[in-house]
Short mmCIF file of C-alpha atoms and ligand atoms in Angstrom, two decimals:
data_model
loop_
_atom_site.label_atom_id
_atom_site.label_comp_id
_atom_site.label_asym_id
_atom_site.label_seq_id
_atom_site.Cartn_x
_atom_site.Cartn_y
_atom_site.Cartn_z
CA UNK A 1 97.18 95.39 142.19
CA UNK A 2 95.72 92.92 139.39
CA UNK A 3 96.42 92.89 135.63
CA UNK A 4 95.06 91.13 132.97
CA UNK A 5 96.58 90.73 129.53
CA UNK A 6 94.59 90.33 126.63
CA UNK A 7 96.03 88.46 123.14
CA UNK A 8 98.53 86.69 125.01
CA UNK A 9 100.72 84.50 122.81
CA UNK A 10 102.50 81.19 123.78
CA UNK A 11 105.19 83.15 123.18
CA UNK A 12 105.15 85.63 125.87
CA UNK A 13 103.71 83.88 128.33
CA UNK A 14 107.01 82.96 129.99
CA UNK A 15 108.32 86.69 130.12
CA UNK A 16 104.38 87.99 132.09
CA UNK A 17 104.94 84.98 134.30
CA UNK A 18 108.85 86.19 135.17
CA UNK A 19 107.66 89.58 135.43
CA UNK A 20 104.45 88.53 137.59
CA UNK A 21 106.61 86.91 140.19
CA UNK A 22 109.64 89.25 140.40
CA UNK A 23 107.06 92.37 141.01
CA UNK A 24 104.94 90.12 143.27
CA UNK A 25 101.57 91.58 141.01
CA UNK A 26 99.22 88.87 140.03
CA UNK A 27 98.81 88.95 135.92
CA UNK A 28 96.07 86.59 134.31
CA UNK A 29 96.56 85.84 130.72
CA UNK A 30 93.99 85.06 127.98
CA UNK A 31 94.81 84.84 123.96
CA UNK A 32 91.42 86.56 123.69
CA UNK A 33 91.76 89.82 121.77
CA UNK A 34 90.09 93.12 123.67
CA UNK A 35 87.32 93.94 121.99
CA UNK A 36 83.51 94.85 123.64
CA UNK A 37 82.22 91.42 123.61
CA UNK A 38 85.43 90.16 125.79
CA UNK A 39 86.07 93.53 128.27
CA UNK A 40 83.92 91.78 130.96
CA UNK A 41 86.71 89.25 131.98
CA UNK A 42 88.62 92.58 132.85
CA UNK A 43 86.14 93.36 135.66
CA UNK A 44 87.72 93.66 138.76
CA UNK A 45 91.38 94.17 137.55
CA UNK A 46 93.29 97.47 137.88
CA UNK A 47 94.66 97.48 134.82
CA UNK A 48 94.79 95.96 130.91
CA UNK A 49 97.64 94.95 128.94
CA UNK A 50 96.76 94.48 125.08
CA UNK A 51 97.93 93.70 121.75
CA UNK A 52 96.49 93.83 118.17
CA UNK A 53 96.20 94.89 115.02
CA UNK A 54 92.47 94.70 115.47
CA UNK A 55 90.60 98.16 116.30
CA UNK A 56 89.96 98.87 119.93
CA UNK A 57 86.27 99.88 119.46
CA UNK A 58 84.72 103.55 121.04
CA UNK A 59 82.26 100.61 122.74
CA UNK A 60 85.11 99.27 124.07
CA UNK A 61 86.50 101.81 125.72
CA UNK A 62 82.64 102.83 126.78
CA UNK A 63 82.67 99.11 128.60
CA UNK A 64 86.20 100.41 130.09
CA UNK A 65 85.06 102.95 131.83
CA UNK A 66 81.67 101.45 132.97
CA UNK A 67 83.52 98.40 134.55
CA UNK A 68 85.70 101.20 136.26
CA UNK A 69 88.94 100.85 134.54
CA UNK A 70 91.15 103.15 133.46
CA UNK A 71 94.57 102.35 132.57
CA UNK A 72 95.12 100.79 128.83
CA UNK A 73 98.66 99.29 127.96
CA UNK A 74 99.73 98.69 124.63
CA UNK A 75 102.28 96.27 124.42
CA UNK A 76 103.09 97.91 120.67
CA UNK A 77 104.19 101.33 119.38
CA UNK A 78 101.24 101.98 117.11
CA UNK A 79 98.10 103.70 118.50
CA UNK A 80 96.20 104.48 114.84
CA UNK A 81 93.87 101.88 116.11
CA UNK A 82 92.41 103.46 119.53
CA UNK A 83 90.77 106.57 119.21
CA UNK A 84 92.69 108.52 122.01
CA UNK A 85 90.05 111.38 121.88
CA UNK A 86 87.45 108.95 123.56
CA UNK A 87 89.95 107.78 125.45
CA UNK A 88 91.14 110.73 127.08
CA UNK A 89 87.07 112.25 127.24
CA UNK A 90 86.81 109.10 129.81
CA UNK A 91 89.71 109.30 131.83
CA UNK A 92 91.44 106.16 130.43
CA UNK A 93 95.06 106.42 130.36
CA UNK A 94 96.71 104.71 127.55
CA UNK A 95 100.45 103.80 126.84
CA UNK A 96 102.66 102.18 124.40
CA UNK A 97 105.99 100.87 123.79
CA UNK A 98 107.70 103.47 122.07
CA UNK A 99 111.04 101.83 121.31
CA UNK A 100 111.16 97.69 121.83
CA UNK A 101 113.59 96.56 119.20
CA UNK A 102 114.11 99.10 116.23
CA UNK A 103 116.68 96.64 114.36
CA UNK A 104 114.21 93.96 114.29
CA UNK A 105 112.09 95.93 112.14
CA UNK A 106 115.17 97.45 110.19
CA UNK A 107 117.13 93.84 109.89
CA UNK A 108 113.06 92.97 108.35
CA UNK A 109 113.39 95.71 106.21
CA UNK A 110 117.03 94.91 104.51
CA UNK A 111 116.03 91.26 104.73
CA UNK A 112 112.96 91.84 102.50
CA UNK A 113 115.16 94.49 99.88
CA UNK A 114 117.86 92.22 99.29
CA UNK A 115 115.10 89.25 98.42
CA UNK A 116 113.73 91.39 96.03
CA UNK A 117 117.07 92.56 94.84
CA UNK A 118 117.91 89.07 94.16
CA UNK A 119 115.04 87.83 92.91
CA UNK A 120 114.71 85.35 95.80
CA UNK A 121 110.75 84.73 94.93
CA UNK A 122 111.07 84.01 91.04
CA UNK A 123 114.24 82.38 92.01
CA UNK A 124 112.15 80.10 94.67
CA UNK A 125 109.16 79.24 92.26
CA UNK A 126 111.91 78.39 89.35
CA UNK A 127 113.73 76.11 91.81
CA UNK A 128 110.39 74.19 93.03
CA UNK A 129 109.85 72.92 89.65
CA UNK A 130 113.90 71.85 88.97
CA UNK A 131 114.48 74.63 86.89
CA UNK A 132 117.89 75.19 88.32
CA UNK A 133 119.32 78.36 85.41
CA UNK A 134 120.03 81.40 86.53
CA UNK A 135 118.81 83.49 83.42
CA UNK A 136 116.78 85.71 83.18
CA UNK A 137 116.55 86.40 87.43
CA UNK A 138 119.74 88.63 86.87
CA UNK A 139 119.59 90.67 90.50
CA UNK A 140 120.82 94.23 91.40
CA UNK A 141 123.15 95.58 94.12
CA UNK A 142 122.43 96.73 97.04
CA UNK A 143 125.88 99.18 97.83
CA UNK A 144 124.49 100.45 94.11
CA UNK A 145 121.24 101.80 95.75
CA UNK A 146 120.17 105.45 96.38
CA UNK A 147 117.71 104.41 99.17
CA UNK A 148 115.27 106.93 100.58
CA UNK A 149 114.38 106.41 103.98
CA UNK A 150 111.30 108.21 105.03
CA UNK A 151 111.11 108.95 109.00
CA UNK A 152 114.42 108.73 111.11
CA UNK A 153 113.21 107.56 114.32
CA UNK A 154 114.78 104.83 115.76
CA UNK A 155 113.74 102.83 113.55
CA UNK A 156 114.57 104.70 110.14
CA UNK A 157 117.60 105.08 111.60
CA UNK A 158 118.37 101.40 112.36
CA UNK A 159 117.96 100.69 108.81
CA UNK A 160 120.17 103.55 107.91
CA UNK A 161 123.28 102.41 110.17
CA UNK A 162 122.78 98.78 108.57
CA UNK A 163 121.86 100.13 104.68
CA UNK A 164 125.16 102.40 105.13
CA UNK A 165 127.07 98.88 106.12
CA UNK A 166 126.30 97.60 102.90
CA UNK A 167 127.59 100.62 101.30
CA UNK A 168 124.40 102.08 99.55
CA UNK A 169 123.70 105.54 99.34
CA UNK A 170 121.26 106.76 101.71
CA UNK A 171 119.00 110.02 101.27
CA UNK A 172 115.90 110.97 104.22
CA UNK A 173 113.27 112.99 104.58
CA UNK A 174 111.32 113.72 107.95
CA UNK A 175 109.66 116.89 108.96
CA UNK A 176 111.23 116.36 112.41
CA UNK A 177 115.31 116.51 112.09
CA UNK A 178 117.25 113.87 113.86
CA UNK A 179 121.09 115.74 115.05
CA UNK A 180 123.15 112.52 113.94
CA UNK A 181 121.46 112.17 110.37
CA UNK A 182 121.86 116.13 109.91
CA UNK A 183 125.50 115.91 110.69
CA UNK A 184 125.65 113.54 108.39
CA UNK A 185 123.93 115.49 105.44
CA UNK A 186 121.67 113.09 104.64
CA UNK A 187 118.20 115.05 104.93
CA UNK A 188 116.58 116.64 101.56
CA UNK A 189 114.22 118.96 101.44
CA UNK A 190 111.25 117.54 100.17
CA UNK A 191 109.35 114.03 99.48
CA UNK A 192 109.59 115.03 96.13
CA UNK A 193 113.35 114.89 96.07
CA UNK A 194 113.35 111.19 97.89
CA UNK A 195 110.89 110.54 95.34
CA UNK A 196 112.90 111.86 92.27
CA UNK A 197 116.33 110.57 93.36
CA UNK A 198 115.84 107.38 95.28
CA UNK A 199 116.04 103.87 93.33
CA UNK A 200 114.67 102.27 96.89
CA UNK A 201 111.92 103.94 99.14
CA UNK A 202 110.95 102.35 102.61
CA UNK A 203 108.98 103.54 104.58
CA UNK A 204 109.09 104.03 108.99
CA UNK A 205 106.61 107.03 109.62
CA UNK A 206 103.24 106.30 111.94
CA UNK A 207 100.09 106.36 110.21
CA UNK A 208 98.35 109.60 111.26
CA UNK A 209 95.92 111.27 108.86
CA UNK A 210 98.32 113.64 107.10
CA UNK A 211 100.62 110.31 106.04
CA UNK A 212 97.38 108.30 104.43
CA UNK A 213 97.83 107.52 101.28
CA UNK A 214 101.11 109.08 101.32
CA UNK A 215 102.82 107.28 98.39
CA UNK A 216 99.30 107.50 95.94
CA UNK A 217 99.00 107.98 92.25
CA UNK A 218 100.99 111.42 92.09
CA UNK A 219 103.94 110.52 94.18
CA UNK A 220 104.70 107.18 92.09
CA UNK A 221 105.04 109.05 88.94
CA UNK A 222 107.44 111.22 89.95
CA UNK A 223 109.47 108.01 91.18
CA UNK A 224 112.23 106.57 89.37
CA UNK A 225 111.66 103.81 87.10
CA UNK A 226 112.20 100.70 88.64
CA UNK A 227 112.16 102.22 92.15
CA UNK A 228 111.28 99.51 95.37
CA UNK A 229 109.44 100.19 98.05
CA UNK A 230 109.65 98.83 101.38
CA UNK A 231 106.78 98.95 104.14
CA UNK A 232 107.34 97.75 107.23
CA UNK A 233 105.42 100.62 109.01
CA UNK A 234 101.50 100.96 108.25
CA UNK A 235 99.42 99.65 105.27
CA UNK A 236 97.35 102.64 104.45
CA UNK A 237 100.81 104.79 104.04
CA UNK A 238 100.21 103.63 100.53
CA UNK A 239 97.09 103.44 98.21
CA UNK A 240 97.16 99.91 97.35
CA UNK A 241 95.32 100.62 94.01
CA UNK A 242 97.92 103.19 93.45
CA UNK A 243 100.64 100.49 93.86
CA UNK A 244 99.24 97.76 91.86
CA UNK A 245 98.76 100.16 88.95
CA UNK A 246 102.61 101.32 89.36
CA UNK A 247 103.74 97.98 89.22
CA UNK A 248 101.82 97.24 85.66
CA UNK A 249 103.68 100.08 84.30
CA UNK A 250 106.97 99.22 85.33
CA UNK A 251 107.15 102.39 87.48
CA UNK A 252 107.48 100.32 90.51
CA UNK A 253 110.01 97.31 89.92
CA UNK A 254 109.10 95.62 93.12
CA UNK A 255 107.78 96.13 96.81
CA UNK A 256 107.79 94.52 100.10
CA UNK A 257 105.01 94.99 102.24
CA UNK A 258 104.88 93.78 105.64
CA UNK A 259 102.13 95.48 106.49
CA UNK A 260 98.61 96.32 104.31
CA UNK A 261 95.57 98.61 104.03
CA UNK A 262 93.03 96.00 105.05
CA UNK A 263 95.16 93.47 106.87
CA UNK A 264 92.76 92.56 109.70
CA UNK A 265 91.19 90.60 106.95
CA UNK A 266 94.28 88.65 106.17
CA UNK A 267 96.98 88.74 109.11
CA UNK A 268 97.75 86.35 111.84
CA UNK A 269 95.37 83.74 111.34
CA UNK A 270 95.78 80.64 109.47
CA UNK A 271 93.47 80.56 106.35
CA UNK A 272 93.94 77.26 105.00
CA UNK A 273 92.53 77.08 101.76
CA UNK A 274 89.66 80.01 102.28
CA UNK A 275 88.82 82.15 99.74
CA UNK A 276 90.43 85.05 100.76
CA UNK A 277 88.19 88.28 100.14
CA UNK A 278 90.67 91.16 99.52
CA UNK A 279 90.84 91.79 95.89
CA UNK A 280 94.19 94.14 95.78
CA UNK A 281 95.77 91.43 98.94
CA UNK A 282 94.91 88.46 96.14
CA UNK A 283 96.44 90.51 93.12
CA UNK A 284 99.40 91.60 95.02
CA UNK A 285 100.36 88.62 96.59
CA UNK A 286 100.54 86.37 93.42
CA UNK A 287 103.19 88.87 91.54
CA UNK A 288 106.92 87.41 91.74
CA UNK A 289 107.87 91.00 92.58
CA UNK A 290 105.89 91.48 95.52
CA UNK A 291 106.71 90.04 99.11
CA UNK A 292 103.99 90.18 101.65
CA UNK A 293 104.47 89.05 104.90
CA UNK A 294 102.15 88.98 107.37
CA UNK A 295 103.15 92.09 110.41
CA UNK A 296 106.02 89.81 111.14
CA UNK A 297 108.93 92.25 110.90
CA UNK A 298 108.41 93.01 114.86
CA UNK A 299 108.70 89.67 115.69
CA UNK A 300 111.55 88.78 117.72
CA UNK A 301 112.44 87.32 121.22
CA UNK A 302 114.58 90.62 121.90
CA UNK A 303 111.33 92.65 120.93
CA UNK A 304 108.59 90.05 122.24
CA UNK A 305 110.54 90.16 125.84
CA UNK A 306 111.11 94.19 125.87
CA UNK A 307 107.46 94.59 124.89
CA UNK A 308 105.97 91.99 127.49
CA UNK A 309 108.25 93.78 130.42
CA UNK A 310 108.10 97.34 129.22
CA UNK A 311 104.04 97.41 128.79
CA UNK A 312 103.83 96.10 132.52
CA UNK A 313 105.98 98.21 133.83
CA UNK A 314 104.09 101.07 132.17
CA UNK A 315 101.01 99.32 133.64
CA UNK A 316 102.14 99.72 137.23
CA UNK A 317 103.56 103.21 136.96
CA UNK A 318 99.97 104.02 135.65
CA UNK A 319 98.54 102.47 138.77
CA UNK A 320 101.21 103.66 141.41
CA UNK A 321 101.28 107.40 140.21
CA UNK A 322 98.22 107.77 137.63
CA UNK A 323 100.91 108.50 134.82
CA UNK A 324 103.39 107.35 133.04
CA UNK A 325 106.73 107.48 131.21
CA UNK A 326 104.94 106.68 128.17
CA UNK A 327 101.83 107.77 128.13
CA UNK A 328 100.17 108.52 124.79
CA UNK A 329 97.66 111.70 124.86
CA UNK A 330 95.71 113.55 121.96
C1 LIG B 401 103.67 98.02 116.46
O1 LIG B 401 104.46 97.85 117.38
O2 LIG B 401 102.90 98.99 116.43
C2 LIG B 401 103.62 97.03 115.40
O3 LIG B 401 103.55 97.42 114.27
C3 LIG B 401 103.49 95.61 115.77
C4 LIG B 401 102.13 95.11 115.39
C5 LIG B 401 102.04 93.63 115.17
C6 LIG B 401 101.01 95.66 116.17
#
């Protein structure tokens, strides 16, 4: 069996080439991202091990199948960017990594609240020019917080254990009930009541249709003045526009996005001094109350190394058996 790996950091090289010699299966590596125009270098190789934010294109997967392969493995948890459908309707078996390192996103998540509880930005930009007071940053609490945590996977419920640690109130909504966050009486009923009662929302749902624009126009006003909101999980959970209004009425008293609705544009490329082309990414990013980062909550060596091995491994069990533990089907 032969695999190649497509977007291959520095980073991970070290774990594919440990994994490549203790399962004796030859793995070539290239940084190039999958797309149409780069499929050919797959030819001849059993299977493909991705990563990107990037789209994988219906032509891509066309190319797949023409070049005769079949097996697709994510080495993320997010599949809103492959249309599964087409996928499927050509036989190409895709998986993901479901779980990889749920505290590195939630550690991300209470790492980017408490900045923005504490005014960290303004606090930054005062301190670059020598302006050393501490009025008027004055910063909020964090055990003070009702914080509404919106999906309770493993990730939402990461950030719960550690939000709990810092003695905060937490509240959580999912349509699918976790046993351990029921017993502990956290779930209400509706969005409406996370909306109406929490002073911090973050967010750790997938992007599917149905959560689009999830927090828009009509779910910030029924928010709490002065709510935050944390996203860490997909841009277009939010309607930017939505957002940027909110925060010019005070509705919204900060956010942290790590994620956004057009980040291809923006994310994981260095941009010197470019013009950057992304109207609500440009008015967003120069607010004090507004942290975006750049898709980095995931990044860890505990994640990087779990989703290196665990994408591989999926790889092979596609190829040895024609499924796989984690196989992700329409
Ligand atoms: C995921 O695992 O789906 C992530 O959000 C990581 C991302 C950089 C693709």
């Amino acid at each position: 069996m032969k695999i190649i790996g497509y977007g291959i950091r520095q980073d991970e090289r070290q774990f594919v080439e440990q994994w490549s010699s203790q399962n004796g299966i030859g793995v070539k590596m290239t940084a190039e991202l999958l797309t149409a125009e780069t499929v050919d270098q797959a030819s001849g190789y059993d299977g493909i091990v991705a990563f990107q934010q990037l789209a994988y294109s219906d032509e891509l997967l066309e190319k797949m199948d023409q070049l005769g392969i079949h097996n697709l493995s994510l080495r993320n948890v997010g599949v809103d960017n492959i249309n599964l459908e087409k996928a499927t309707s050509l036989g190409i078996k895709v998986t993901n990594v479901p779980v990889y390192s749920p505290e590195a996103i939630a550690e991300f998540t209470v790492t980017q609240l408490m900045q923005l509880l504490r005014r960290s930005k303004e606090y930054a930009r005062k301190f670059s020019n020598h302006d050393f007071r501490w009025a008027p940053q004055i910063s909020k609490e964090l055990n003070q917080q009702t914080v509404g945590v919106i999906g309770t996977g493993h990730i939402g419920r990461s950030a719960i254990k550690i939000f709990q640690g810092f003695g905060a109130k937490v509240i959580a909504y999912d349509a699918f009930h976790n046993k351990e966050i029921e017993s502990q009486g956290l779930y209400v009923d509706s969005l409406s009541d996370i909306y109406k009662q929490a002073t911090v929302i973050t967010l750790h749902i997938p992007l599917f249709p149905e959560t689009e624009h999830m927090l828009d126009r009509e779910a910030f006003n029924q928010m709490n003045d002065g709510v935050f909101i944390i996203n860490a999980a997909r841009g277009p959970l939010i309607d930017e526009s939505a957002l940027i209004e909110a925060l010019d009425s005070g509705k919204v008293g900060g956010a942290a996005l790590d994620v956004m609705e057009d980040e291809t544009k923006v994310f994981n490329q260095d941009l010197g001094k470019q013009e950057i082309n992304y109207p609500a990414f440009n008015n967003l990013f120069e607010r004090d109350n507004v942290l975006i980062s750049p898709h980095t909550a995931f990044y860890t060596d505990v994640a990087v190394k779990n989703m290196v091995n665990i994408s591989l491994n999926n790889n092979k069990q596609l190829f040895e058996t024609g499924t796989a533990d984690n196989l992700v089907e329409k």
